[in-house]
Structures are given as structure tokens and as C-alpha cells.
Amino acid sequence: MIKNMKLYTFTIPQKAPGGRLFAYARRMLPDVPEYALREAFQKRDVKLNGKRVDLNAAIEPGAEVRIYARETQSQKPPVAVVYQDENVLVVVKPAGVSCEPDAKGGKTLTQLVHEQLLDEDTDAREPLLCHRLDNPTEGLIVLARTPEGQESLQSAFRERRIHKEYTCVVRGTPNPAHAVLEAYLQKDALRSKVKVTARAVPGAKRIVTEYTVLQPGECARLRILLHTGRTHQIRAHLASVGHPLLGDDLYGDRALNKRLKARRLRLCATQLRFSLEGGLAYLNEYTFSCEPSF
């Protein structure tokens, strides 16, 4: 092996969707800094089924990928842990990491956290997921360390006793500067999207999204409070009123994203507060916060 270089290998699943290999490698190797991966592709230190490729390479389902990237000894752990005790962990999920296994592959959030815990305690168990963020969304997630804790926290989320606040960047500046939006959301499973309608239609569920403009401009920064928690609610609801999130190619403005080089979704779960009962009620004393990467 080349000095100060490290070899990373993985196999692309047969059912992997199309796209650029570089973007896929970022997903598969979250512990490798983006600059190190980009450098490897630029130097063609990447082999796809034995053939050297560059940044323009596309995904080939079933292919073996071998990447020689610069070794980074001082890199921070891929998942920041902001709080932990014998019952729970509160972590910051990076963008591009999935909460659950999916067709695209890559390590899940709980797998990454487990690897970090094992560095401190070889008997550490993999933490348990209690709620989710979309793969492109970053921010705070609470994980349970016991099945009992998981059940309690999942119930609390269903009963809206855990309060989440988000920060996002959108196209344009909403007017008024503060509003509570109400609409209905309908899932489109075939397209893996949702549709927002002004009136109730069969299969649709009511959504309520509150926003406050923090910083106006061509692309405004907003604080979001969810009164309901539905799939893609923030992304789809704001897009439906003319203010799609920056970096969102699914619901947003692809031309704007390309012009501003917004390659990642500008959405972060920035605050967690609790109104719990029982053995986890001590968490009510805490407010957990993190800063968005954007």
C-alpha cells in the first residue's frame, strides 16, 4: 500500500439506483472526509471492477469498488455524541447517513454509533432507534440503550411529548415572517414522494408546520416547529407554498441548487426538548441543541 494511504473496499448492491460513484462512495464511507475522497477520484486512485475511474464515473450495480484515500489520523468520529447515560444517547446524525438499512447500502446511524461505543467499551451493545430523520437531513436524534427505553421513547414521540425544532434554508423569504401553515399530505409510494394538497383527499393526513424567518434574503434561514410529524413534511410543505429547501432536488429548485452549488439538503434538527413521565422524566431538565453545518 502507498505510504500514508488507506484502502477502502465495498461492493455496490445489485439493486442500487443510478447516479455518480463519488456521491455513492460518500454514503458508503461516512468516516472518510469528503476532501480525501474527492482527491482520490481526481487522482484516479479509484478502481471500479479493476478499472481506474474519476469523478465522472457512474454507479455499476454489483461492481467492486477499491479506493486508496489519504489516511486522516486526527479525523473526528463521524457521529458526534452530545449526551449519554445508561439509558439514552443523544447524537448528531450527519447528512447522508440513513437511520435504517435501505437499498442504497452503507452503514446505518446505529451501526456507526455502536462502532464508536466499542472503542470505549468492548461489551457495548448497539443502541436502538426511537425516531428517524431522512437520509439527507442532519441533526439531533435520541437513541435508547435498552428495549424498555426504546418503547418508552417511541411512545413519547407518538404522543408528541418530545419536541423537535429545525433550522433550514429556503428559496426566497416567506411573507409573513411568522406563520402556522396547515394542509394535507398524501404519500405516493411508487415515486417515493409525498404530495401536499389544500383540502382533504382520500388517504391524506393533516399537517401543521410553523415557521419563523431568522434571516431574510434570496435564500432565507428559517426556524421550523412541527405540530405534526409526517414523511418529508418540512420539505414538501414549504415547497408547496413556493419556498423549497435549498439543496432539495426532490421537491426543490434544481436550477437554483446547481447555481449555488448546493449539493446537500439544508435541513437540520437543531433542538430536542422532553416532556416525559416515569423513569426517563429526568431528561425534562435538558434542552439539547446543535449547530447546522450550513
PDB file of C-alpha atoms in Angstrom:
ATOM      1  CA  MET A   1       0.000   0.000   0.000  1.00  0.00           C
ATOM      2  CA  ILE A   2       1.142   3.539  -0.749  1.00  0.00           C
ATOM      3  CA  LYS A   3       2.574   5.313   2.285  1.00  0.00           C
ATOM      4  CA  ASN A   4       0.005   7.347   4.269  1.00  0.00           C
ATOM      5  CA  MET A   5      -2.796   5.888   2.161  1.00  0.00           C
ATOM      6  CA  LYS A   6      -5.557   3.516   3.205  1.00  0.00           C
ATOM      7  CA  LEU A   7      -7.527   1.083   1.083  1.00  0.00           C
ATOM      8  CA  TYR A   8     -11.316   1.101   1.350  1.00  0.00           C
ATOM      9  CA  THR A   9     -13.414  -1.515  -0.428  1.00  0.00           C
ATOM     10  CA  PHE A  10     -17.108  -2.168  -0.845  1.00  0.00           C
ATOM     11  CA  THR A  11     -19.480  -3.831  -3.303  1.00  0.00           C
ATOM     12  CA  ILE A  12     -22.358  -1.916  -4.850  1.00  0.00           C
ATOM     13  CA  PRO A  13     -25.682  -3.746  -4.295  1.00  0.00           C
ATOM     14  CA  GLN A  14     -27.363  -5.204  -7.377  1.00  0.00           C
ATOM     15  CA  LYS A  15     -30.478  -3.093  -6.755  1.00  0.00           C
ATOM     16  CA  ALA A  16     -28.587   0.161  -6.212  1.00  0.00           C
ATOM     17  CA  PRO A  17     -30.105   3.129  -8.082  1.00  0.00           C
ATOM     18  CA  GLY A  18     -28.139   5.028 -10.691  1.00  0.00           C
ATOM     19  CA  GLY A  19     -26.016   8.086 -10.019  1.00  0.00           C
ATOM     20  CA  ARG A  20     -22.421   9.187  -9.595  1.00  0.00           C
ATOM     21  CA  LEU A  21     -19.985   6.828  -7.919  1.00  0.00           C
ATOM     22  CA  PHE A  22     -18.400   9.701  -5.970  1.00  0.00           C
ATOM     23  CA  ALA A  23     -21.696  10.569  -4.263  1.00  0.00           C
ATOM     24  CA  TYR A  24     -22.289   6.891  -3.516  1.00  0.00           C
ATOM     25  CA  ALA A  25     -18.789   6.495  -2.026  1.00  0.00           C
ATOM     26  CA  ARG A  26     -19.509   9.378   0.359  1.00  0.00           C
ATOM     27  CA  ARG A  27     -22.535   7.461   1.575  1.00  0.00           C
ATOM     28  CA  MET A  28     -20.687   4.165   1.930  1.00  0.00           C
ATOM     29  CA  LEU A  29     -17.656   5.697   3.667  1.00  0.00           C
ATOM     30  CA  PRO A  30     -19.007   8.347   6.083  1.00  0.00           C
ATOM     31  CA  ASP A  31     -15.847   8.150   8.194  1.00  0.00           C
ATOM     32  CA  VAL A  32     -13.681   9.343   5.281  1.00  0.00           C
ATOM     33  CA  PRO A  33     -13.574  13.154   4.846  1.00  0.00           C
ATOM     34  CA  GLU A  34     -15.108  14.423   1.617  1.00  0.00           C
ATOM     35  CA  TYR A  35     -11.878  16.149   0.596  1.00  0.00           C
ATOM     36  CA  ALA A  36      -9.956  12.867   0.880  1.00  0.00           C
ATOM     37  CA  LEU A  37     -12.472  11.046  -1.312  1.00  0.00           C
ATOM     38  CA  ARG A  38     -12.537  13.844  -3.876  1.00  0.00           C
ATOM     39  CA  GLU A  39      -8.735  13.813  -4.006  1.00  0.00           C
ATOM     40  CA  ALA A  40      -8.735  10.033  -4.596  1.00  0.00           C
ATOM     41  CA  PHE A  41     -11.141  10.374  -7.514  1.00  0.00           C
ATOM     42  CA  GLN A  42      -9.228  13.306  -9.005  1.00  0.00           C
ATOM     43  CA  LYS A  43      -6.009  11.269  -8.885  1.00  0.00           C
ATOM     44  CA  ARG A  44      -7.835   8.217 -10.296  1.00  0.00           C
ATOM     45  CA  ASP A  45      -6.906   6.215  -7.204  1.00  0.00           C
ATOM     46  CA  VAL A  46     -10.307   4.562  -7.500  1.00  0.00           C
ATOM     47  CA  LYS A  47     -10.993   1.261  -9.250  1.00  0.00           C
ATOM     48  CA  LEU A  48     -14.413   0.086 -10.366  1.00  0.00           C
ATOM     49  CA  ASN A  49     -14.215  -3.653 -11.117  1.00  0.00           C
ATOM     50  CA  GLY A  50     -10.473  -3.220 -11.571  1.00  0.00           C
ATOM     51  CA  LYS A  51     -10.701  -0.227 -13.916  1.00  0.00           C
ATOM     52  CA  ARG A  52      -9.443   3.209 -12.811  1.00  0.00           C
ATOM     53  CA  VAL A  53     -12.172   5.851 -12.791  1.00  0.00           C
ATOM     54  CA  ASP A  54     -12.541   9.563 -11.971  1.00  0.00           C
ATOM     55  CA  LEU A  55     -15.223  11.931 -10.660  1.00  0.00           C
ATOM     56  CA  ASN A  56     -17.398  11.347 -13.727  1.00  0.00           C
ATOM     57  CA  ALA A  57     -17.778   7.608 -13.071  1.00  0.00           C
ATOM     58  CA  ALA A  58     -21.294   6.230 -12.711  1.00  0.00           C
ATOM     59  CA  ILE A  59     -22.542   3.521 -10.362  1.00  0.00           C
ATOM     60  CA  GLU A  60     -22.423  -0.039 -11.697  1.00  0.00           C
ATOM     61  CA  PRO A  61     -24.683  -2.366  -9.677  1.00  0.00           C
ATOM     62  CA  GLY A  62     -22.786  -5.401  -8.404  1.00  0.00           C
ATOM     63  CA  ALA A  63     -19.356  -3.890  -9.034  1.00  0.00           C
ATOM     64  CA  GLU A  64     -16.458  -3.972  -6.563  1.00  0.00           C
ATOM     65  CA  VAL A  65     -15.033  -0.573  -5.597  1.00  0.00           C
ATOM     66  CA  ARG A  66     -11.486  -0.103  -4.323  1.00  0.00           C
ATOM     67  CA  ILE A  67     -10.449   3.358  -3.139  1.00  0.00           C
ATOM     68  CA  TYR A  68      -6.999   4.459  -1.997  1.00  0.00           C
ATOM     69  CA  ALA A  69      -7.568   7.606   0.068  1.00  0.00           C
ATOM     70  CA  ARG A  70      -5.296   9.691   2.215  1.00  0.00           C
ATOM     71  CA  GLU A  71      -5.287   8.425   5.809  1.00  0.00           C
ATOM     72  CA  THR A  72      -6.546  11.044   8.280  1.00  0.00           C
ATOM     73  CA  GLN A  73      -5.397  10.226  11.787  1.00  0.00           C
ATOM     74  CA  SER A  74      -6.973  13.224  13.502  1.00  0.00           C
ATOM     75  CA  GLN A  75     -10.425  12.967  11.981  1.00  0.00           C
ATOM     76  CA  LYS A  76     -13.344  13.395  14.388  1.00  0.00           C
ATOM     77  CA  PRO A  77     -15.771  10.477  14.827  1.00  0.00           C
ATOM     78  CA  PRO A  78     -18.439  10.509  12.078  1.00  0.00           C
ATOM     79  CA  VAL A  79     -21.237  10.809  14.652  1.00  0.00           C
ATOM     80  CA  ALA A  80     -20.982  13.407  17.419  1.00  0.00           C
ATOM     81  CA  VAL A  81     -22.392  12.258  20.780  1.00  0.00           C
ATOM     82  CA  VAL A  82     -23.747  15.227  22.731  1.00  0.00           C
ATOM     83  CA  TYR A  83     -25.132  13.284  25.701  1.00  0.00           C
ATOM     84  CA  GLN A  84     -25.090   9.736  27.027  1.00  0.00           C
ATOM     85  CA  ASP A  85     -26.050   7.832  30.160  1.00  0.00           C
ATOM     86  CA  GLU A  86     -27.081   4.262  30.940  1.00  0.00           C
ATOM     87  CA  ASN A  87     -30.490   4.767  29.274  1.00  0.00           C
ATOM     88  CA  VAL A  88     -30.075   7.023  26.248  1.00  0.00           C
ATOM     89  CA  LEU A  89     -27.707   8.673  23.828  1.00  0.00           C
ATOM     90  CA  VAL A  90     -28.311  11.947  22.008  1.00  0.00           C
ATOM     91  CA  VAL A  91     -26.277  12.155  18.809  1.00  0.00           C
ATOM     92  CA  VAL A  92     -25.950  14.371  15.754  1.00  0.00           C
ATOM     93  CA  LYS A  93     -26.743  12.401  12.605  1.00  0.00           C
ATOM     94  CA  PRO A  94     -24.638  13.518   9.646  1.00  0.00           C
ATOM     95  CA  ALA A  95     -26.322  14.189   6.316  1.00  0.00           C
ATOM     96  CA  GLY A  96     -26.041  11.170   4.040  1.00  0.00           C
ATOM     97  CA  VAL A  97     -26.339   8.575   6.818  1.00  0.00           C
ATOM     98  CA  SER A  98     -29.537   6.509   6.944  1.00  0.00           C
ATOM     99  CA  CYS A  99     -31.341   5.616  10.142  1.00  0.00           C
ATOM    100  CA  GLU A 100     -32.350   2.214   8.794  1.00  0.00           C
ATOM    101  CA  PRO A 101     -30.933  -0.161   6.161  1.00  0.00           C
ATOM    102  CA  ASP A 102     -32.055   0.645   2.618  1.00  0.00           C
ATOM    103  CA  ALA A 103     -31.418  -0.412  -0.974  1.00  0.00           C
ATOM    104  CA  LYS A 104     -28.517   2.016  -1.373  1.00  0.00           C
ATOM    105  CA  GLY A 105     -26.451   0.310   1.316  1.00  0.00           C
ATOM    106  CA  GLY A 106     -23.978   1.902   3.707  1.00  0.00           C
ATOM    107  CA  LYS A 107     -23.691   1.777   7.486  1.00  0.00           C
ATOM    108  CA  THR A 108     -26.705   2.915   9.447  1.00  0.00           C
ATOM    109  CA  LEU A 109     -26.615   5.529  12.200  1.00  0.00           C
ATOM    110  CA  THR A 110     -26.860   2.942  14.989  1.00  0.00           C
ATOM    111  CA  GLN A 111     -24.067   0.865  13.437  1.00  0.00           C
ATOM    112  CA  LEU A 112     -21.760   3.878  13.299  1.00  0.00           C
ATOM    113  CA  VAL A 113     -22.556   4.845  16.894  1.00  0.00           C
ATOM    114  CA  HIS A 114     -22.022   1.242  18.009  1.00  0.00           C
ATOM    115  CA  GLU A 115     -18.541   1.191  16.461  1.00  0.00           C
ATOM    116  CA  GLN A 116     -17.658   4.313  18.416  1.00  0.00           C
ATOM    117  CA  LEU A 117     -19.036   2.878  21.659  1.00  0.00           C
ATOM    118  CA  LEU A 118     -16.967  -0.274  21.189  1.00  0.00           C
ATOM    119  CA  ASP A 119     -13.808   1.839  21.224  1.00  0.00           C
ATOM    120  CA  GLU A 120     -14.630   2.724  24.841  1.00  0.00           C
ATOM    121  CA  ASP A 121     -16.380  -0.479  25.972  1.00  0.00           C
ATOM    122  CA  THR A 122     -15.910  -3.801  24.179  1.00  0.00           C
ATOM    123  CA  ASP A 123     -19.198  -5.044  25.683  1.00  0.00           C
ATOM    124  CA  ALA A 124     -21.250  -2.102  24.424  1.00  0.00           C
ATOM    125  CA  ARG A 125     -24.477  -3.044  22.656  1.00  0.00           C
ATOM    126  CA  GLU A 126     -25.768  -1.398  19.506  1.00  0.00           C
ATOM    127  CA  PRO A 127     -28.193   1.393  20.510  1.00  0.00           C
ATOM    128  CA  LEU A 128     -31.826   1.269  19.443  1.00  0.00           C
ATOM    129  CA  LEU A 129     -33.562   3.666  17.091  1.00  0.00           C
ATOM    130  CA  CYS A 130     -36.528   5.601  18.536  1.00  0.00           C
ATOM    131  CA  HIS A 131     -37.304   8.033  15.685  1.00  0.00           C
ATOM    132  CA  ARG A 132     -35.932   8.920  12.265  1.00  0.00           C
ATOM    133  CA  LEU A 133     -34.541  11.660  10.070  1.00  0.00           C
ATOM    134  CA  ASP A 134     -34.382  11.401   6.284  1.00  0.00           C
ATOM    135  CA  ASN A 135     -31.012  10.348   4.862  1.00  0.00           C
ATOM    136  CA  PRO A 136     -30.160  13.873   3.568  1.00  0.00           C
ATOM    137  CA  THR A 137     -31.261  15.562   6.826  1.00  0.00           C
ATOM    138  CA  GLU A 138     -28.729  16.161   9.591  1.00  0.00           C
ATOM    139  CA  GLY A 139     -29.266  16.813  13.277  1.00  0.00           C
ATOM    140  CA  LEU A 140     -30.220  15.541  16.697  1.00  0.00           C
ATOM    141  CA  ILE A 141     -31.522  12.030  17.297  1.00  0.00           C
ATOM    142  CA  VAL A 142     -32.135  10.281  20.616  1.00  0.00           C
ATOM    143  CA  LEU A 143     -31.236   6.586  20.809  1.00  0.00           C
ATOM    144  CA  ALA A 144     -32.195   4.092  23.507  1.00  0.00           C
ATOM    145  CA  ARG A 145     -29.764   1.717  25.193  1.00  0.00           C
ATOM    146  CA  THR A 146     -32.425  -0.751  26.368  1.00  0.00           C
ATOM    147  CA  PRO A 147     -35.611  -2.190  24.813  1.00  0.00           C
ATOM    148  CA  GLU A 148     -37.623  -0.676  27.671  1.00  0.00           C
ATOM    149  CA  GLY A 149     -36.164   2.752  26.964  1.00  0.00           C
ATOM    150  CA  GLN A 150     -36.882   2.378  23.258  1.00  0.00           C
ATOM    151  CA  GLU A 151     -40.531   1.525  23.916  1.00  0.00           C
ATOM    152  CA  SER A 152     -40.904   4.467  26.296  1.00  0.00           C
ATOM    153  CA  LEU A 153     -39.320   6.959  23.896  1.00  0.00           C
ATOM    154  CA  GLN A 154     -41.272   5.689  20.888  1.00  0.00           C
ATOM    155  CA  SER A 155     -44.482   6.168  22.848  1.00  0.00           C
ATOM    156  CA  ALA A 156     -43.390   9.678  23.800  1.00  0.00           C
ATOM    157  CA  PHE A 157     -42.786  10.557  20.145  1.00  0.00           C
ATOM    158  CA  ARG A 158     -46.208   9.233  19.159  1.00  0.00           C
ATOM    159  CA  GLU A 159     -47.813  11.285  21.924  1.00  0.00           C
ATOM    160  CA  ARG A 160     -45.869  14.434  20.893  1.00  0.00           C
ATOM    161  CA  ARG A 161     -44.083  14.627  24.264  1.00  0.00           C
ATOM    162  CA  ILE A 162     -40.698  15.070  22.603  1.00  0.00           C
ATOM    163  CA  HIS A 163     -40.383  18.445  20.909  1.00  0.00           C
ATOM    164  CA  LYS A 164     -38.154  18.980  17.881  1.00  0.00           C
ATOM    165  CA  GLU A 165     -37.006  22.240  16.334  1.00  0.00           C
ATOM    166  CA  TYR A 166     -35.381  22.519  12.913  1.00  0.00           C
ATOM    167  CA  THR A 167     -33.336  25.067  11.000  1.00  0.00           C
ATOM    168  CA  CYS A 168     -33.480  25.210   7.213  1.00  0.00           C
ATOM    169  CA  VAL A 169     -32.601  27.448   4.273  1.00  0.00           C
ATOM    170  CA  VAL A 170     -35.262  28.047   1.622  1.00  0.00           C
ATOM    171  CA  ARG A 171     -35.618  29.838  -1.711  1.00  0.00           C
ATOM    172  CA  GLY A 172     -36.851  33.375  -1.167  1.00  0.00           C
ATOM    173  CA  THR A 173     -38.192  34.914   2.037  1.00  0.00           C
ATOM    174  CA  PRO A 174     -41.656  33.845   3.233  1.00  0.00           C
ATOM    175  CA  ASN A 175     -44.184  36.579   3.977  1.00  0.00           C
ATOM    176  CA  PRO A 176     -45.314  36.987   6.714  1.00  0.00           C
ATOM    177  CA  ALA A 177     -42.173  36.450   8.763  1.00  0.00           C
ATOM    178  CA  HIS A 178     -44.023  34.011  11.012  1.00  0.00           C
ATOM    179  CA  ALA A 179     -46.910  31.705  10.211  1.00  0.00           C
ATOM    180  CA  VAL A 180     -48.519  28.382  11.037  1.00  0.00           C
ATOM    181  CA  LEU A 181     -49.217  26.513   7.802  1.00  0.00           C
ATOM    182  CA  GLU A 182     -51.942  23.881   7.536  1.00  0.00           C
ATOM    183  CA  ALA A 183     -52.520  21.451   4.680  1.00  0.00           C
ATOM    184  CA  TYR A 184     -52.885  17.752   3.877  1.00  0.00           C
ATOM    185  CA  LEU A 185     -50.182  15.297   2.871  1.00  0.00           C
ATOM    186  CA  GLN A 186     -50.666  12.267   0.658  1.00  0.00           C
ATOM    187  CA  LYS A 187     -47.988   9.603   0.077  1.00  0.00           C
ATOM    188  CA  ASP A 188     -47.000   8.488  -3.407  1.00  0.00           C
ATOM    189  CA  ALA A 189     -45.273   5.174  -2.652  1.00  0.00           C
ATOM    190  CA  LEU A 190     -44.434   4.435  -6.297  1.00  0.00           C
ATOM    191  CA  ARG A 191     -42.415   7.643  -6.653  1.00  0.00           C
ATOM    192  CA  SER A 192     -41.139   7.693  -3.039  1.00  0.00           C
ATOM    193  CA  LYS A 193     -42.553  11.193  -2.674  1.00  0.00           C
ATOM    194  CA  VAL A 194     -45.445  12.943  -0.984  1.00  0.00           C
ATOM    195  CA  LYS A 195     -47.984  15.440  -2.305  1.00  0.00           C
ATOM    196  CA  VAL A 196     -49.390  18.394  -0.387  1.00  0.00           C
ATOM    197  CA  THR A 197     -52.979  19.482  -1.008  1.00  0.00           C
ATOM    198  CA  ALA A 198     -55.013  22.360   0.402  1.00  0.00           C
ATOM    199  CA  ARG A 199     -58.036  20.146   1.021  1.00  0.00           C
ATOM    200  CA  ALA A 200     -58.529  16.688   2.463  1.00  0.00           C
ATOM    201  CA  VAL A 201     -58.437  13.891  -0.122  1.00  0.00           C
ATOM    202  CA  PRO A 202     -58.715  10.129   0.394  1.00  0.00           C
ATOM    203  CA  GLY A 203     -55.633   8.790   2.157  1.00  0.00           C
ATOM    204  CA  ALA A 204     -54.256  12.239   3.037  1.00  0.00           C
ATOM    205  CA  LYS A 205     -53.273  13.265   6.563  1.00  0.00           C
ATOM    206  CA  ARG A 206     -53.415  16.744   8.085  1.00  0.00           C
ATOM    207  CA  ILE A 207     -50.080  18.538   8.525  1.00  0.00           C
ATOM    208  CA  VAL A 208     -49.251  21.658  10.548  1.00  0.00           C
ATOM    209  CA  THR A 209     -45.894  23.393  10.081  1.00  0.00           C
ATOM    210  CA  GLU A 210     -44.860  26.556  11.942  1.00  0.00           C
ATOM    211  CA  TYR A 211     -42.026  28.728  10.641  1.00  0.00           C
ATOM    212  CA  THR A 212     -40.181  31.879  11.724  1.00  0.00           C
ATOM    213  CA  VAL A 213     -37.829  33.802   9.452  1.00  0.00           C
ATOM    214  CA  LEU A 214     -34.446  34.100  11.166  1.00  0.00           C
ATOM    215  CA  GLN A 215     -32.545  35.723   8.309  1.00  0.00           C
ATOM    216  CA  PRO A 216     -34.235  37.065   5.132  1.00  0.00           C
ATOM    217  CA  GLY A 217     -32.614  37.121   1.706  1.00  0.00           C
ATOM    218  CA  GLU A 218     -32.540  35.433  -1.676  1.00  0.00           C
ATOM    219  CA  CYS A 219     -32.282  32.261   0.391  1.00  0.00           C
ATOM    220  CA  ALA A 220     -33.778  32.763   3.853  1.00  0.00           C
ATOM    221  CA  ARG A 221     -32.928  30.901   7.044  1.00  0.00           C
ATOM    222  CA  LEU A 222     -35.967  29.653   8.962  1.00  0.00           C
ATOM    223  CA  ARG A 223     -36.747  28.047  12.297  1.00  0.00           C
ATOM    224  CA  ILE A 224     -39.317  25.268  11.995  1.00  0.00           C
ATOM    225  CA  LEU A 225     -41.583  23.762  14.647  1.00  0.00           C
ATOM    226  CA  LEU A 226     -43.563  20.686  13.663  1.00  0.00           C
ATOM    227  CA  HIS A 227     -47.050  20.341  15.122  1.00  0.00           C
ATOM    228  CA  THR A 228     -47.414  17.073  13.206  1.00  0.00           C
ATOM    229  CA  GLY A 229     -44.682  14.704  12.075  1.00  0.00           C
ATOM    230  CA  ARG A 230     -45.205  13.247   8.606  1.00  0.00           C
ATOM    231  CA  THR A 231     -42.880  11.885   5.931  1.00  0.00           C
ATOM    232  CA  HIS A 232     -40.991  14.721   4.185  1.00  0.00           C
ATOM    233  CA  GLN A 233     -43.347  17.208   5.850  1.00  0.00           C
ATOM    234  CA  ILE A 234     -40.985  20.190   6.046  1.00  0.00           C
ATOM    235  CA  ARG A 235     -39.579  19.700   2.549  1.00  0.00           C
ATOM    236  CA  ALA A 236     -42.915  19.170   0.821  1.00  0.00           C
ATOM    237  CA  HIS A 237     -44.952  21.721   2.811  1.00  0.00           C
ATOM    238  CA  LEU A 238     -42.549  24.609   2.274  1.00  0.00           C
ATOM    239  CA  ALA A 239     -42.138  23.701  -1.407  1.00  0.00           C
ATOM    240  CA  SER A 240     -45.931  23.781  -1.798  1.00  0.00           C
ATOM    241  CA  VAL A 241     -46.022  27.450  -0.708  1.00  0.00           C
ATOM    242  CA  GLY A 242     -43.205  28.472  -3.061  1.00  0.00           C
ATOM    243  CA  HIS A 243     -40.228  28.196  -0.711  1.00  0.00           C
ATOM    244  CA  PRO A 244     -38.468  24.867  -1.368  1.00  0.00           C
ATOM    245  CA  LEU A 245     -35.416  23.963   0.689  1.00  0.00           C
ATOM    246  CA  LEU A 246     -32.020  24.728  -0.745  1.00  0.00           C
ATOM    247  CA  GLY A 247     -30.248  21.577  -1.873  1.00  0.00           C
ATOM    248  CA  ASP A 248     -33.501  19.613  -2.274  1.00  0.00           C
ATOM    249  CA  ASP A 249     -33.600  18.093  -5.759  1.00  0.00           C
ATOM    250  CA  LEU A 250     -36.690  16.008  -4.935  1.00  0.00           C
ATOM    251  CA  TYR A 251     -39.097  18.844  -4.121  1.00  0.00           C
ATOM    252  CA  GLY A 252     -36.957  21.883  -4.817  1.00  0.00           C
ATOM    253  CA  ASP A 253     -35.420  24.138  -7.441  1.00  0.00           C
ATOM    254  CA  ARG A 254     -32.696  22.149  -9.224  1.00  0.00           C
ATOM    255  CA  ALA A 255     -31.517  25.147 -11.260  1.00  0.00           C
ATOM    256  CA  LEU A 256     -31.008  27.200  -8.088  1.00  0.00           C
ATOM    257  CA  ASN A 257     -29.283  24.306  -6.359  1.00  0.00           C
ATOM    258  CA  LYS A 258     -26.900  23.961  -9.291  1.00  0.00           C
ATOM    259  CA  ARG A 259     -26.204  27.707  -9.484  1.00  0.00           C
ATOM    260  CA  LEU A 260     -25.451  27.935  -5.765  1.00  0.00           C
ATOM    261  CA  LYS A 261     -23.613  24.581  -5.741  1.00  0.00           C
ATOM    262  CA  ALA A 262     -25.975  23.331  -3.034  1.00  0.00           C
ATOM    263  CA  ARG A 263     -25.161  19.633  -3.189  1.00  0.00           C
ATOM    264  CA  ARG A 264     -26.761  18.784   0.160  1.00  0.00           C
ATOM    265  CA  LEU A 265     -30.110  19.465   1.734  1.00  0.00           C
ATOM    266  CA  ARG A 266     -30.120  22.480   4.039  1.00  0.00           C
ATOM    267  CA  LEU A 267     -32.188  20.995   6.846  1.00  0.00           C
ATOM    268  CA  CYS A 268     -31.046  20.259  10.392  1.00  0.00           C
ATOM    269  CA  ALA A 269     -32.848  19.085  13.547  1.00  0.00           C
ATOM    270  CA  THR A 270     -31.300  21.628  15.892  1.00  0.00           C
ATOM    271  CA  GLN A 271     -33.130  21.191  19.208  1.00  0.00           C
ATOM    272  CA  LEU A 272     -34.686  18.439  21.331  1.00  0.00           C
ATOM    273  CA  ARG A 273     -36.808  19.011  24.432  1.00  0.00           C
ATOM    274  CA  PHE A 274     -38.679  16.452  26.539  1.00  0.00           C
ATOM    275  CA  SER A 275     -41.946  16.293  28.468  1.00  0.00           C
ATOM    276  CA  LEU A 276     -41.607  12.734  29.717  1.00  0.00           C
ATOM    277  CA  GLU A 277     -43.106  10.714  32.534  1.00  0.00           C
ATOM    278  CA  GLY A 278     -41.755   7.766  34.504  1.00  0.00           C
ATOM    279  CA  GLY A 279     -38.135   6.644  34.641  1.00  0.00           C
ATOM    280  CA  LEU A 280     -36.903   8.973  31.879  1.00  0.00           C
ATOM    281  CA  ALA A 281     -38.543  12.123  33.270  1.00  0.00           C
ATOM    282  CA  TYR A 282     -35.110  13.395  34.371  1.00  0.00           C
ATOM    283  CA  LEU A 283     -34.475  14.247  30.719  1.00  0.00           C
ATOM    284  CA  ASN A 284     -37.067  17.027  31.039  1.00  0.00           C
ATOM    285  CA  GLU A 285     -34.344  19.116  32.697  1.00  0.00           C
ATOM    286  CA  TYR A 286     -32.308  19.181  29.487  1.00  0.00           C
ATOM    287  CA  THR A 287     -32.558  21.035  26.198  1.00  0.00           C
ATOM    288  CA  PHE A 288     -30.206  19.561  23.608  1.00  0.00           C
ATOM    289  CA  SER A 289     -29.015  21.749  20.745  1.00  0.00           C
ATOM    290  CA  CYS A 290     -26.622  21.595  17.814  1.00  0.00           C
ATOM    291  CA  GLU A 291     -25.449  23.993  15.122  1.00  0.00           C
ATOM    292  CA  PRO A 292     -26.242  23.244  11.458  1.00  0.00           C
ATOM    293  CA  SER A 293     -23.278  22.553   9.190  1.00  0.00           C
ATOM    294  CA  PHE A 294     -24.636  25.124   6.703  1.00  0.00           C
TER     295      PHE A 294
END
